[in-house]
Amino acid sequence: MFSLSDLKQTRVYQEAKAEGKAEGKAEGKAEGKAEGKLEAVPVLLALGLSVEQIAEELDLEVQLVQQTLAGTRLDGLDGNKSQARSSLVKIEK
């Protein structure tokens, strides 16, 4: 009988586990990078940059910048921000 501890000792299990960790780490990095860009949008707008300039400087789609700004204007409702964040993560992959 093959037990769970036996399975965990196999090379296949070890490789799958390592691959899963690497994928999770890469996704976390991409999400963090995306969040940082989105958090910079309102700051850059306050500094006087246009939506188009912000999109160009952050390498984002103009529509994504507009969605982010719309989300920050909802005073605490972050539905648009999370939608924009997931769109950015998909773009960067």
PDB file of N, CA and C in Angstrom:
ATOM      1  N   MET A   1       0.858  -1.189   0.000  1.00  0.00           N
ATOM      2  CA  MET A   1       0.000   0.000   0.000  1.00  0.00           C
ATOM      3  C   MET A   1       0.893   1.238   0.000  1.00  0.00           C
ATOM      4  N   PHE A   2       0.523   2.195  -0.809  1.00  0.00           N
ATOM      5  CA  PHE A   2       1.267   3.436  -0.968  1.00  0.00           C
ATOM      6  C   PHE A   2       0.653   4.499  -0.058  1.00  0.00           C
ATOM      7  N   SER A   3       1.365   4.933   0.938  1.00  0.00           N
ATOM      8  CA  SER A   3       0.816   5.907   1.882  1.00  0.00           C
ATOM      9  C   SER A   3       1.125   7.341   1.425  1.00  0.00           C
ATOM     10  N   LEU A   4       0.510   8.272   2.091  1.00  0.00           N
ATOM     11  CA  LEU A   4       0.729   9.686   1.765  1.00  0.00           C
ATOM     12  C   LEU A   4       2.185  10.077   1.971  1.00  0.00           C
ATOM     13  N   SER A   5       2.793   9.608   3.033  1.00  0.00           N
ATOM     14  CA  SER A   5       4.202   9.941   3.275  1.00  0.00           C
ATOM     15  C   SER A   5       5.098   9.341   2.188  1.00  0.00           C
ATOM     16  N   ASP A   6       4.730   8.171   1.678  1.00  0.00           N
ATOM     17  CA  ASP A   6       5.478   7.578   0.569  1.00  0.00           C
ATOM     18  C   ASP A   6       5.347   8.434  -0.680  1.00  0.00           C
ATOM     19  N   LEU A   7       4.133   8.902  -0.931  1.00  0.00           N
ATOM     20  CA  LEU A   7       3.880   9.751  -2.095  1.00  0.00           C
ATOM     21  C   LEU A   7       4.700  11.032  -2.020  1.00  0.00           C
ATOM     22  N   LYS A   8       4.766  11.611  -0.836  1.00  0.00           N
ATOM     23  CA  LYS A   8       5.512  12.865  -0.671  1.00  0.00           C
ATOM     24  C   LYS A   8       7.010  12.690  -0.904  1.00  0.00           C
ATOM     25  N   GLN A   9       7.486  11.487  -0.842  1.00  0.00           N
ATOM     26  CA  GLN A   9       8.909  11.213  -1.059  1.00  0.00           C
ATOM     27  C   GLN A   9       9.255  11.034  -2.538  1.00  0.00           C
ATOM     28  N   THR A  10       8.255  10.919  -3.387  1.00  0.00           N
ATOM     29  CA  THR A  10       8.536  10.663  -4.800  1.00  0.00           C
ATOM     30  C   THR A  10       9.043  11.913  -5.503  1.00  0.00           C
ATOM     31  N   ARG A  11       9.807  11.683  -6.548  1.00  0.00           N
ATOM     32  CA  ARG A  11      10.367  12.788  -7.328  1.00  0.00           C
ATOM     33  C   ARG A  11       9.240  13.569  -8.016  1.00  0.00           C
ATOM     34  N   VAL A  12       8.235  12.861  -8.507  1.00  0.00           N
ATOM     35  CA  VAL A  12       7.113  13.513  -9.192  1.00  0.00           C
ATOM     36  C   VAL A  12       6.408  14.482  -8.246  1.00  0.00           C
ATOM     37  N   TYR A  13       6.146  14.037  -7.019  1.00  0.00           N
ATOM     38  CA  TYR A  13       5.492  14.898  -6.031  1.00  0.00           C
ATOM     39  C   TYR A  13       6.364  16.111  -5.724  1.00  0.00           C
ATOM     40  N   GLN A  14       7.641  15.888  -5.502  1.00  0.00           N
ATOM     41  CA  GLN A  14       8.567  16.974  -5.167  1.00  0.00           C
ATOM     42  C   GLN A  14       8.645  18.000  -6.301  1.00  0.00           C
ATOM     43  N   GLU A  15       8.701  17.525  -7.549  1.00  0.00           N
ATOM     44  CA  GLU A  15       8.760  18.430  -8.697  1.00  0.00           C
ATOM     45  C   GLU A  15       7.460  19.220  -8.848  1.00  0.00           C
ATOM     46  N   ALA A  16       6.327  18.541  -8.668  1.00  0.00           N
ATOM     47  CA  ALA A  16       5.028  19.216  -8.776  1.00  0.00           C
ATOM     48  C   ALA A  16       4.880  20.274  -7.687  1.00  0.00           C
ATOM     49  N   LYS A  17       5.327  19.938  -6.494  1.00  0.00           N
ATOM     50  CA  LYS A  17       5.249  20.886  -5.377  1.00  0.00           C
ATOM     51  C   LYS A  17       6.122  22.109  -5.653  1.00  0.00           C
ATOM     52  N   ALA A  18       7.351  21.884  -6.141  1.00  0.00           N
ATOM     53  CA  ALA A  18       8.264  22.987  -6.446  1.00  0.00           C
ATOM     54  C   ALA A  18       7.699  23.861  -7.564  1.00  0.00           C
ATOM     55  N   GLU A  19       7.110  23.224  -8.572  1.00  0.00           N
ATOM     56  CA  GLU A  19       6.519  23.979  -9.682  1.00  0.00           C
ATOM     57  C   GLU A  19       5.338  24.830  -9.198  1.00  0.00           C
ATOM     58  N   GLY A  20       4.521  24.272  -8.329  1.00  0.00           N
ATOM     59  CA  GLY A  20       3.388  25.016  -7.773  1.00  0.00           C
ATOM     60  C   GLY A  20       3.838  26.222  -6.972  1.00  0.00           C
ATOM     61  N   LYS A  21       4.890  26.048  -6.192  1.00  0.00           N
ATOM     62  CA  LYS A  21       5.431  27.165  -5.413  1.00  0.00           C
ATOM     63  C   LYS A  21       5.965  28.252  -6.330  1.00  0.00           C
ATOM     64  N   ALA A  22       6.679  27.853  -7.383  1.00  0.00           N
ATOM     65  CA  ALA A  22       7.252  28.829  -8.310  1.00  0.00           C
ATOM     66  C   ALA A  22       6.152  29.610  -9.022  1.00  0.00           C
ATOM     67  N   GLU A  23       5.100  28.908  -9.445  1.00  0.00           N
ATOM     68  CA  GLU A  23       3.984  29.590 -10.108  1.00  0.00           C
ATOM     69  C   GLU A  23       3.292  30.568  -9.160  1.00  0.00           C
ATOM     70  N   GLY A  24       3.089  30.151  -7.928  1.00  0.00           N
ATOM     71  CA  GLY A  24       2.457  31.022  -6.938  1.00  0.00           C
ATOM     72  C   GLY A  24       3.282  32.270  -6.673  1.00  0.00           C
ATOM     73  N   LYS A  25       4.576  32.082  -6.599  1.00  0.00           N
ATOM     74  CA  LYS A  25       5.476  33.212  -6.358  1.00  0.00           C
ATOM     75  C   LYS A  25       5.440  34.186  -7.535  1.00  0.00           C
ATOM     76  N   ALA A  26       5.440  33.655  -8.757  1.00  0.00           N
ATOM     77  CA  ALA A  26       5.391  34.507  -9.952  1.00  0.00           C
ATOM     78  C   ALA A  26       4.082  35.286 -10.019  1.00  0.00           C
ATOM     79  N   GLU A  27       2.978  34.625  -9.681  1.00  0.00           N
ATOM     80  CA  GLU A  27       1.683  35.303  -9.681  1.00  0.00           C
ATOM     81  C   GLU A  27       1.654  36.408  -8.633  1.00  0.00           C
ATOM     82  N   GLY A  28       2.186  36.128  -7.466  1.00  0.00           N
ATOM     83  CA  GLY A  28       2.233  37.133  -6.404  1.00  0.00           C
ATOM     84  C   GLY A  28       3.047  38.344  -6.802  1.00  0.00           C
ATOM     85  N   LYS A  29       4.176  38.103  -7.472  1.00  0.00           N
ATOM     86  CA  LYS A  29       5.013  39.204  -7.950  1.00  0.00           C
ATOM     87  C   LYS A  29       4.269  40.051  -8.970  1.00  0.00           C
ATOM     88  N   ALA A  30       3.591  39.390  -9.907  1.00  0.00           N
ATOM     89  CA  ALA A  30       2.850  40.107 -10.949  1.00  0.00           C
ATOM     90  C   ALA A  30       1.727  40.940 -10.332  1.00  0.00           C
ATOM     91  N   GLU A  31       1.041  40.370  -9.354  1.00  0.00           N
ATOM     92  CA  GLU A  31      -0.037  41.114  -8.695  1.00  0.00           C
ATOM     93  C   GLU A  31       0.508  42.314  -7.931  1.00  0.00           C
ATOM     94  N   GLY A  32       1.627  42.142  -7.262  1.00  0.00           N
ATOM     95  CA  GLY A  32       2.239  43.249  -6.525  1.00  0.00           C
ATOM     96  C   GLY A  32       2.685  44.364  -7.456  1.00  0.00           C
ATOM     97  N   LYS A  33       3.275  43.996  -8.567  1.00  0.00           N
ATOM     98  CA  LYS A  33       3.717  44.978  -9.553  1.00  0.00           C
ATOM     99  C   LYS A  33       2.510  45.727 -10.125  1.00  0.00           C
ATOM    100  N   ALA A  34       1.465  44.987 -10.431  1.00  0.00           N
ATOM    101  CA  ALA A  34       0.248  45.592 -10.971  1.00  0.00           C
ATOM    102  C   ALA A  34      -0.373  46.554  -9.961  1.00  0.00           C
ATOM    103  N   GLU A  35      -0.425  46.133  -8.714  1.00  0.00           N
ATOM    104  CA  GLU A  35      -1.011  46.976  -7.670  1.00  0.00           C
ATOM    105  C   GLU A  35      -0.207  48.264  -7.497  1.00  0.00           C
ATOM    106  N   GLY A  36       1.107  48.151  -7.560  1.00  0.00           N
ATOM    107  CA  GLY A  36       1.957  49.338  -7.445  1.00  0.00           C
ATOM    108  C   GLY A  36       1.694  50.336  -8.552  1.00  0.00           C
ATOM    109  N   LYS A  37       1.544  49.830  -9.766  1.00  0.00           N
ATOM    110  CA  LYS A  37       1.258  50.724 -10.894  1.00  0.00           C
ATOM    111  C   LYS A  37      -0.094  51.404 -10.699  1.00  0.00           C
ATOM    112  N   LEU A  38      -1.087  50.628 -10.285  1.00  0.00           N
ATOM    113  CA  LEU A  38      -2.426  51.195 -10.116  1.00  0.00           C
ATOM    114  C   LEU A  38      -2.479  52.209  -8.983  1.00  0.00           C
ATOM    115  N   GLU A  39      -1.700  51.992  -7.939  1.00  0.00           N
ATOM    116  CA  GLU A  39      -1.666  52.947  -6.832  1.00  0.00           C
ATOM    117  C   GLU A  39      -0.986  54.250  -7.242  1.00  0.00           C
ATOM    118  N   ALA A  40      -0.114  54.197  -8.239  1.00  0.00           N
ATOM    119  CA  ALA A  40       0.582  55.397  -8.701  1.00  0.00           C
ATOM    120  C   ALA A  40      -0.305  56.288  -9.566  1.00  0.00           C
ATOM    121  N   VAL A  41      -1.367  55.740 -10.132  1.00  0.00           N
ATOM    122  CA  VAL A  41      -2.209  56.490 -11.068  1.00  0.00           C
ATOM    123  C   VAL A  41      -2.764  57.772 -10.455  1.00  0.00           C
ATOM    124  N   PRO A  42      -3.466  57.734  -9.314  1.00  0.00           N
ATOM    125  CA  PRO A  42      -4.017  58.980  -8.774  1.00  0.00           C
ATOM    126  C   PRO A  42      -2.935  59.975  -8.353  1.00  0.00           C
ATOM    127  N   VAL A  43      -1.790  59.472  -7.923  1.00  0.00           N
ATOM    128  CA  VAL A  43      -0.682  60.351  -7.528  1.00  0.00           C
ATOM    129  C   VAL A  43      -0.168  61.113  -8.750  1.00  0.00           C
ATOM    130  N   LEU A  44       0.020  60.408  -9.844  1.00  0.00           N
ATOM    131  CA  LEU A  44       0.504  61.047 -11.067  1.00  0.00           C
ATOM    132  C   LEU A  44      -0.521  62.038 -11.624  1.00  0.00           C
ATOM    133  N   LEU A  45      -1.807  61.700 -11.488  1.00  0.00           N
ATOM    134  CA  LEU A  45      -2.845  62.632 -11.928  1.00  0.00           C
ATOM    135  C   LEU A  45      -2.783  63.906 -11.084  1.00  0.00           C
ATOM    136  N   ALA A  46      -2.586  63.757  -9.779  1.00  0.00           N
ATOM    137  CA  ALA A  46      -2.493  64.914  -8.885  1.00  0.00           C
ATOM    138  C   ALA A  46      -1.271  65.774  -9.202  1.00  0.00           C
ATOM    139  N   LEU A  47      -0.237  65.167  -9.766  1.00  0.00           N
ATOM    140  CA  LEU A  47       0.959  65.913 -10.156  1.00  0.00           C
ATOM    141  C   LEU A  47       0.784  66.643 -11.486  1.00  0.00           C
ATOM    142  N   GLY A  48      -0.366  66.430 -12.113  1.00  0.00           N
ATOM    143  CA  GLY A  48      -0.668  67.168 -13.320  1.00  0.00           C
ATOM    144  C   GLY A  48      -0.530  66.399 -14.624  1.00  0.00           C
ATOM    145  N   LEU A  49      -0.222  65.119 -14.564  1.00  0.00           N
ATOM    146  CA  LEU A  49      -0.127  64.332 -15.785  1.00  0.00           C
ATOM    147  C   LEU A  49      -1.516  64.005 -16.306  1.00  0.00           C
ATOM    148  N   SER A  50      -1.641  63.930 -17.603  1.00  0.00           N
ATOM    149  CA  SER A  50      -2.925  63.549 -18.207  1.00  0.00           C
ATOM    150  C   SER A  50      -3.068  62.028 -18.140  1.00  0.00           C
ATOM    151  N   VAL A  51      -4.284  61.561 -18.384  1.00  0.00           N
ATOM    152  CA  VAL A  51      -4.547  60.125 -18.394  1.00  0.00           C
ATOM    153  C   VAL A  51      -3.658  59.447 -19.431  1.00  0.00           C
ATOM    154  N   GLU A  52      -3.512  60.067 -20.581  1.00  0.00           N
ATOM    155  CA  GLU A  52      -2.689  59.500 -21.655  1.00  0.00           C
ATOM    156  C   GLU A  52      -1.214  59.440 -21.240  1.00  0.00           C
ATOM    157  N   GLN A  53      -0.733  60.487 -20.577  1.00  0.00           N
ATOM    158  CA  GLN A  53       0.660  60.502 -20.131  1.00  0.00           C
ATOM    159  C   GLN A  53       0.909  59.418 -19.071  1.00  0.00           C
ATOM    160  N   ILE A  54      -0.043  59.277 -18.163  1.00  0.00           N
ATOM    161  CA  ILE A  54       0.071  58.258 -17.121  1.00  0.00           C
ATOM    162  C   ILE A  54       0.130  56.870 -17.760  1.00  0.00           C
ATOM    163  N   ALA A  55      -0.773  56.624 -18.702  1.00  0.00           N
ATOM    164  CA  ALA A  55      -0.800  55.329 -19.380  1.00  0.00           C
ATOM    165  C   ALA A  55       0.527  55.055 -20.079  1.00  0.00           C
ATOM    166  N   GLU A  56       1.063  56.065 -20.737  1.00  0.00           N
ATOM    167  CA  GLU A  56       2.325  55.891 -21.451  1.00  0.00           C
ATOM    168  C   GLU A  56       3.481  55.631 -20.477  1.00  0.00           C
ATOM    169  N   GLU A  57       3.566  56.404 -19.413  1.00  0.00           N
ATOM    170  CA  GLU A  57       4.673  56.267 -18.464  1.00  0.00           C
ATOM    171  C   GLU A  57       4.640  54.950 -17.698  1.00  0.00           C
ATOM    172  N   LEU A  58       3.437  54.471 -17.398  1.00  0.00           N
ATOM    173  CA  LEU A  58       3.309  53.222 -16.639  1.00  0.00           C
ATOM    174  C   LEU A  58       3.138  52.007 -17.546  1.00  0.00           C
ATOM    175  N   ASP A  59       3.148  52.228 -18.857  1.00  0.00           N
ATOM    176  CA  ASP A  59       2.978  51.157 -19.841  1.00  0.00           C
ATOM    177  C   ASP A  59       1.650  50.434 -19.617  1.00  0.00           C
ATOM    178  N   LEU A  60       0.573  51.233 -19.521  1.00  0.00           N
ATOM    179  CA  LEU A  60      -0.773  50.714 -19.311  1.00  0.00           C
ATOM    180  C   LEU A  60      -1.682  51.158 -20.451  1.00  0.00           C
ATOM    181  N   GLU A  61      -2.796  50.484 -20.590  1.00  0.00           N
ATOM    182  CA  GLU A  61      -3.831  50.912 -21.529  1.00  0.00           C
ATOM    183  C   GLU A  61      -4.540  52.128 -20.926  1.00  0.00           C
ATOM    184  N   VAL A  62      -4.924  53.074 -21.793  1.00  0.00           N
ATOM    185  CA  VAL A  62      -5.634  54.285 -21.338  1.00  0.00           C
ATOM    186  C   VAL A  62      -6.911  53.884 -20.606  1.00  0.00           C
ATOM    187  N   GLN A  63      -7.613  52.899 -21.133  1.00  0.00           N
ATOM    188  CA  GLN A  63      -8.864  52.449 -20.519  1.00  0.00           C
ATOM    189  C   GLN A  63      -8.630  51.943 -19.094  1.00  0.00           C
ATOM    190  N   LEU A  64      -7.532  51.261 -18.868  1.00  0.00           N
ATOM    191  CA  LEU A  64      -7.215  50.748 -17.541  1.00  0.00           C
ATOM    192  C   LEU A  64      -6.942  51.898 -16.560  1.00  0.00           C
ATOM    193  N   VAL A  65      -6.260  52.924 -17.021  1.00  0.00           N
ATOM    194  CA  VAL A  65      -6.010  54.103 -16.183  1.00  0.00           C
ATOM    195  C   VAL A  65      -7.341  54.771 -15.833  1.00  0.00           C
ATOM    196  N   GLN A  66      -8.218  54.885 -16.822  1.00  0.00           N
ATOM    197  CA  GLN A  66      -9.530  55.494 -16.576  1.00  0.00           C
ATOM    198  C   GLN A  66     -10.344  54.669 -15.594  1.00  0.00           C
ATOM    199  N   GLN A  67     -10.306  53.327 -15.728  1.00  0.00           N
ATOM    200  CA  GLN A  67     -11.016  52.455 -14.780  1.00  0.00           C
ATOM    201  C   GLN A  67     -10.484  52.644 -13.363  1.00  0.00           C
ATOM    202  N   THR A  68      -9.181  52.744 -13.252  1.00  0.00           N
ATOM    203  CA  THR A  68      -8.554  52.911 -11.939  1.00  0.00           C
ATOM    204  C   THR A  68      -8.986  54.224 -11.303  1.00  0.00           C
ATOM    205  N   LEU A  69      -8.989  55.285 -12.094  1.00  0.00           N
ATOM    206  CA  LEU A  69      -9.408  56.582 -11.572  1.00  0.00           C
ATOM    207  C   LEU A  69     -10.880  56.560 -11.183  1.00  0.00           C
ATOM    208  N   ALA A  70     -11.697  55.896 -11.964  1.00  0.00           N
ATOM    209  CA  ALA A  70     -13.123  55.778 -11.630  1.00  0.00           C
ATOM    210  C   ALA A  70     -13.284  55.018 -10.325  1.00  0.00           C
ATOM    211  N   GLY A  71     -12.475  54.002 -10.112  1.00  0.00           N
ATOM    212  CA  GLY A  71     -12.539  53.211  -8.884  1.00  0.00           C
ATOM    213  C   GLY A  71     -12.110  53.991  -7.669  1.00  0.00           C
ATOM    214  N   THR A  72     -11.101  54.856  -7.808  1.00  0.00           N
ATOM    215  CA  THR A  72     -10.637  55.630  -6.654  1.00  0.00           C
ATOM    216  C   THR A  72     -11.642  56.719  -6.293  1.00  0.00           C
ATOM    217  N   ARG A  73     -12.467  57.086  -7.226  1.00  0.00           N
ATOM    218  CA  ARG A  73     -13.474  58.126  -6.948  1.00  0.00           C
ATOM    219  C   ARG A  73     -14.730  57.563  -6.299  1.00  0.00           C
ATOM    220  N   LEU A  74     -14.790  56.238  -6.146  1.00  0.00           N
ATOM    221  CA  LEU A  74     -15.973  55.630  -5.552  1.00  0.00           C
ATOM    222  C   LEU A  74     -15.923  55.635  -4.023  1.00  0.00           C
ATOM    223  N   ASP A  75     -14.921  56.285  -3.457  1.00  0.00           N
ATOM    224  CA  ASP A  75     -14.799  56.431  -1.996  1.00  0.00           C
ATOM    225  C   ASP A  75     -14.963  55.120  -1.239  1.00  0.00           C
ATOM    226  N   GLY A  76     -13.975  54.256  -1.391  1.00  0.00           N
ATOM    227  CA  GLY A  76     -13.965  53.036  -0.602  1.00  0.00           C
ATOM    228  C   GLY A  76     -14.519  51.823  -1.305  1.00  0.00           C
ATOM    229  N   LEU A  77     -15.259  51.989  -2.364  1.00  0.00           N
ATOM    230  CA  LEU A  77     -15.737  50.839  -3.112  1.00  0.00           C
ATOM    231  C   LEU A  77     -14.658  50.479  -4.114  1.00  0.00           C
ATOM    232  N   ASP A  78     -14.105  49.282  -3.991  1.00  0.00           N
ATOM    233  CA  ASP A  78     -12.975  48.958  -4.853  1.00  0.00           C
ATOM    234  C   ASP A  78     -13.304  47.906  -5.905  1.00  0.00           C
ATOM    235  N   GLY A  79     -14.529  47.826  -6.343  1.00  0.00           N
ATOM    236  CA  GLY A  79     -14.894  46.894  -7.400  1.00  0.00           C
ATOM    237  C   GLY A  79     -14.145  47.175  -8.679  1.00  0.00           C
ATOM    238  N   ASN A  80     -14.083  48.441  -9.090  1.00  0.00           N
ATOM    239  CA  ASN A  80     -13.368  48.781 -10.317  1.00  0.00           C
ATOM    240  C   ASN A  80     -11.881  48.582 -10.153  1.00  0.00           C
ATOM    241  N   LYS A  81     -11.339  48.868  -8.981  1.00  0.00           N
ATOM    242  CA  LYS A  81      -9.900  48.687  -8.775  1.00  0.00           C
ATOM    243  C   LYS A  81      -9.523  47.219  -8.875  1.00  0.00           C
ATOM    244  N   SER A  82     -10.321  46.345  -8.283  1.00  0.00           N
ATOM    245  CA  SER A  82      -9.976  44.923  -8.366  1.00  0.00           C
ATOM    246  C   SER A  82     -10.152  44.416  -9.781  1.00  0.00           C
ATOM    247  N   GLN A  83     -11.136  44.916 -10.496  1.00  0.00           N
ATOM    248  CA  GLN A  83     -11.309  44.532 -11.892  1.00  0.00           C
ATOM    249  C   GLN A  83     -10.131  45.037 -12.716  1.00  0.00           C
ATOM    250  N   ALA A  84      -9.721  46.265 -12.479  1.00  0.00           N
ATOM    251  CA  ALA A  84      -8.580  46.830 -13.202  1.00  0.00           C
ATOM    252  C   ALA A  84      -7.311  46.073 -12.862  1.00  0.00           C
ATOM    253  N   ARG A  85      -7.142  45.715 -11.588  1.00  0.00           N
ATOM    254  CA  ARG A  85      -5.949  44.984 -11.165  1.00  0.00           C
ATOM    255  C   ARG A  85      -5.878  43.633 -11.856  1.00  0.00           C
ATOM    256  N   SER A  86      -7.015  42.919 -11.919  1.00  0.00           N
ATOM    257  CA  SER A  86      -6.993  41.607 -12.575  1.00  0.00           C
ATOM    258  C   SER A  86      -6.758  41.756 -14.072  1.00  0.00           C
ATOM    259  N   SER A  87      -7.246  42.827 -14.672  1.00  0.00           N
ATOM    260  CA  SER A  87      -6.977  43.068 -16.090  1.00  0.00           C
ATOM    261  C   SER A  87      -5.492  43.324 -16.306  1.00  0.00           C
ATOM    262  N   LEU A  88      -4.883  44.064 -15.426  1.00  0.00           N
ATOM    263  CA  LEU A  88      -3.452  44.382 -15.571  1.00  0.00           C
ATOM    264  C   LEU A  88      -2.611  43.131 -15.379  1.00  0.00           C
ATOM    265  N   VAL A  89      -2.961  42.302 -14.435  1.00  0.00           N
ATOM    266  CA  VAL A  89      -2.200  41.080 -14.212  1.00  0.00           C
ATOM    267  C   VAL A  89      -2.271  40.208 -15.451  1.00  0.00           C
ATOM    268  N   LYS A  90      -3.453  40.118 -16.077  1.00  0.00           N
ATOM    269  CA  LYS A  90      -3.592  39.331 -17.302  1.00  0.00           C
ATOM    270  C   LYS A  90      -2.741  39.903 -18.427  1.00  0.00           C
ATOM    271  N   ILE A  91      -2.692  41.221 -18.537  1.00  0.00           N
ATOM    272  CA  ILE A  91      -1.900  41.884 -19.571  1.00  0.00           C
ATOM    273  C   ILE A  91      -0.425  41.589 -19.387  1.00  0.00           C
ATOM    274  N   GLU A  92       0.052  41.602 -18.140  1.00  0.00           N
ATOM    275  CA  GLU A  92       1.482  41.433 -17.880  1.00  0.00           C
ATOM    276  C   GLU A  92       1.962  40.012 -18.020  1.00  0.00           C
ATOM    277  N   LYS A  93       1.074  39.027 -17.983  1.00  0.00           N
ATOM    278  CA  LYS A  93       1.490  37.609 -18.086  1.00  0.00           C
ATOM    279  C   LYS A  93       1.845  37.245 -19.465  1.00  0.00           C
TER     280      LYS A  93
END
